[in-house]
Short mmCIF file of C-alpha atoms in Angstrom, two decimals:
data_model
loop_
_atom_site.label_atom_id
_atom_site.label_comp_id
_atom_site.label_asym_id
_atom_site.label_seq_id
_atom_site.Cartn_x
_atom_site.Cartn_y
_atom_site.Cartn_z
CA MET A 1 -20.56 167.74 -45.78
CA LEU A 2 -22.26 165.45 -48.17
CA TRP A 3 -22.96 162.04 -46.76
CA SER A 4 -26.18 160.22 -46.45
CA PRO A 5 -26.68 156.89 -44.73
CA THR A 6 -29.24 155.96 -47.35
CA SER A 7 -27.16 156.93 -50.40
CA GLN A 8 -30.04 157.72 -52.68
CA GLN A 9 -30.00 156.41 -56.21
CA ALA A 10 -32.81 158.70 -57.41
CA GLU A 11 -31.95 158.47 -61.07
CA THR A 12 -31.54 154.69 -61.25
CA SER A 13 -33.74 151.76 -60.42
CA SER A 14 -31.08 149.70 -58.65
CA PRO A 15 -30.84 149.90 -54.85
CA PRO A 16 -27.68 151.20 -53.15
CA ARG A 17 -24.92 148.64 -52.95
CA ARG A 18 -24.12 147.40 -49.48
CA GLU A 19 -20.71 145.97 -48.94
CA SER A 20 -20.32 143.17 -46.41
CA VAL A 21 -17.37 141.88 -44.45
CA ASN A 22 -16.61 138.32 -43.48
CA GLU A 23 -15.67 138.94 -39.84
CA SER A 24 -13.94 135.55 -39.60
CA VAL A 25 -11.24 136.75 -42.03
CA PRO A 26 -8.60 138.88 -40.25
CA GLU A 27 -8.51 142.47 -41.49
CA SER A 28 -4.88 142.05 -42.58
CA ALA A 29 -5.96 139.22 -44.93
CA ARG A 30 -8.91 141.01 -46.50
CA GLN A 31 -8.56 142.38 -49.98
CA ARG A 32 -9.03 146.15 -50.05
CA ASN A 33 -12.25 147.34 -51.64
CA PRO A 34 -11.23 148.93 -54.98
CA GLY A 35 -13.68 151.71 -54.31
CA ARG A 36 -17.10 152.91 -55.24
CA ARG A 37 -17.07 156.29 -56.98
CA ILE A 38 -19.77 158.68 -55.79
CA ALA A 39 -20.79 162.10 -57.13
CA GLN A 40 -23.30 164.47 -55.56
CA ILE A 41 -24.65 167.99 -56.10
CA VAL A 42 -26.21 170.72 -54.00
CA LYS A 43 -26.89 174.43 -54.60
CA LEU A 44 -24.67 177.04 -52.93
CA LYS A 45 -26.50 180.22 -51.93
CA PRO A 46 -24.80 183.12 -53.78
CA GLU A 47 -24.39 185.23 -50.63
CA PHE A 48 -22.29 182.45 -49.05
CA VAL A 49 -19.78 181.69 -51.83
CA ASP A 50 -16.87 183.44 -50.13
CA LYS A 51 -17.71 182.04 -46.67
CA TYR A 52 -18.06 178.50 -48.06
CA LYS A 53 -14.64 178.72 -49.70
CA GLN A 54 -13.17 180.18 -46.52
CA VAL A 55 -14.37 177.38 -44.25
CA HIS A 56 -13.27 174.73 -46.75
CA ALA A 57 -9.78 176.23 -46.85
CA ALA A 58 -9.51 175.21 -43.18
CA VAL A 59 -11.77 172.18 -42.60
CA TRP A 60 -11.84 171.20 -38.95
CA PRO A 61 -9.34 168.41 -38.13
CA GLU A 62 -12.04 166.30 -36.45
CA VAL A 63 -14.08 166.37 -39.67
CA LEU A 64 -11.10 165.44 -41.84
CA GLN A 65 -10.21 162.57 -39.50
CA GLN A 66 -13.77 161.23 -39.49
CA ILE A 67 -13.84 161.28 -43.29
CA LYS A 68 -10.75 159.07 -43.35
CA VAL A 69 -12.03 156.77 -40.59
CA CYS A 70 -15.24 156.28 -42.60
CA ASN A 71 -13.30 155.06 -45.65
CA ILE A 72 -13.70 158.15 -47.85
CA GLN A 73 -10.80 158.93 -50.20
CA ASP A 74 -10.09 161.15 -53.18
CA TYR A 75 -12.69 163.71 -52.07
CA SER A 76 -13.21 166.96 -54.01
CA ILE A 77 -15.84 169.67 -54.14
CA PHE A 78 -16.14 171.90 -57.22
CA HIS A 79 -18.21 175.07 -57.63
CA ASP A 80 -19.90 176.29 -60.81
CA LYS A 81 -20.32 180.02 -60.22
CA ASP A 82 -22.80 180.43 -63.10
CA SER A 83 -25.35 177.92 -61.77
CA GLY A 84 -24.34 178.01 -58.10
CA THR A 85 -23.96 174.23 -58.12
CA LEU A 86 -21.52 172.46 -55.83
CA PHE A 87 -20.34 169.17 -57.33
CA ALA A 88 -18.64 166.68 -55.01
CA THR A 89 -16.85 163.47 -55.86
CA PHE A 90 -15.27 160.87 -53.63
CA LYS A 91 -14.35 157.24 -53.50
CA TYR A 92 -15.72 154.94 -50.82
CA VAL A 93 -13.23 152.14 -50.10
CA GLY A 94 -14.79 150.47 -47.07
CA TYR A 95 -17.03 147.44 -46.76
CA ASP A 96 -20.16 148.91 -45.11
CA TYR A 97 -21.18 152.25 -46.64
CA VAL A 98 -24.40 152.57 -44.65
CA GLY A 99 -22.60 151.74 -41.40
CA ASP A 100 -19.73 154.12 -42.11
CA MET A 101 -22.17 156.94 -42.86
CA GLU A 102 -23.94 156.22 -39.55
CA ARG A 103 -20.54 156.47 -37.81
CA MET A 104 -20.00 159.79 -39.61
CA ARG A 105 -23.32 161.07 -38.26
CA GLU A 106 -22.45 160.01 -34.71
CA ASN A 107 -19.52 162.48 -34.56
CA PRO A 108 -20.66 165.72 -32.82
CA LYS A 109 -18.08 167.86 -34.66
CA VAL A 110 -19.25 166.50 -38.02
CA ARG A 111 -22.86 167.33 -37.09
CA GLU A 112 -21.75 170.83 -36.08
CA TRP A 113 -19.90 171.22 -39.42
CA TRP A 114 -22.96 170.05 -41.34
CA ALA A 115 -25.23 172.47 -39.47
CA MET A 116 -22.92 175.32 -40.47
CA THR A 117 -22.42 174.34 -44.12
CA ASP A 118 -26.06 173.34 -44.68
CA GLY A 119 -26.93 176.96 -43.91
CA PHE A 120 -24.88 177.99 -46.94
CA GLN A 121 -26.69 175.55 -49.23
CA GLU A 122 -30.06 174.68 -50.75
CA SER A 123 -30.73 170.99 -51.24
CA LEU A 124 -31.89 169.79 -54.65
CA VAL A 125 -33.58 166.76 -53.05
CA PRO A 126 -37.32 167.18 -52.44
CA GLY A 127 -38.09 166.83 -48.74
CA ALA A 128 -34.47 167.02 -47.55
CA LYS A 129 -34.19 168.71 -44.16
CA SER A 130 -30.47 168.60 -43.34
CA SER A 131 -27.30 166.58 -43.73
CA GLU A 132 -27.80 165.24 -40.22
CA SER A 133 -31.34 163.96 -40.82
CA GLY A 134 -30.02 161.89 -43.74
CA ASP A 135 -33.32 160.68 -45.18
CA PRO A 136 -33.79 161.95 -47.74
CA ALA A 137 -30.17 162.88 -48.41
CA TRP A 138 -29.19 166.57 -48.36
CA TRP A 139 -26.83 166.25 -51.35
CA LYS A 140 -28.35 164.72 -54.49
CA GLU A 141 -26.43 161.71 -55.75
CA VAL A 142 -25.90 161.83 -59.51
CA GLU A 143 -25.38 158.98 -61.93
CA GLU A 144 -21.98 158.39 -63.50
CA VAL A 145 -22.42 157.98 -67.24
CA PHE A 146 -18.77 157.80 -68.30
CA TYR A 147 -15.44 157.01 -66.64
CA LEU A 148 -11.98 156.58 -68.14
CA PRO A 149 -9.52 155.28 -65.52
#
């Protein structure tokens, strides 16, 4: 998939935002995080376009569940066939992005999914080894320059 516990901000000078939770406030009384919008890119190898679409037409239930548990919503992946770029967007609505991405990495089925899908891709991040290694991130985070809600 496309998560990184370090959430690189390569194009900006500000560090990643880290949400915190006041544990003394019951979860039912906490105000829901309105969400942090994230966009990322990676290159899809041309010989794997059909296979990539096929596996994403039937994402493993364990992977889908872990995405939800880790506070990811409104998740989409787009493909530009001319450049081979995959463009992903999602909204993070939790309170601890780094912690949730660590929890994502701890799931063996997610790591298995990443190992498979990483083989279909080429990272655009210098030094990236895999989605599982996480540092540097496999998917390159891109800066949002305009948003109209």
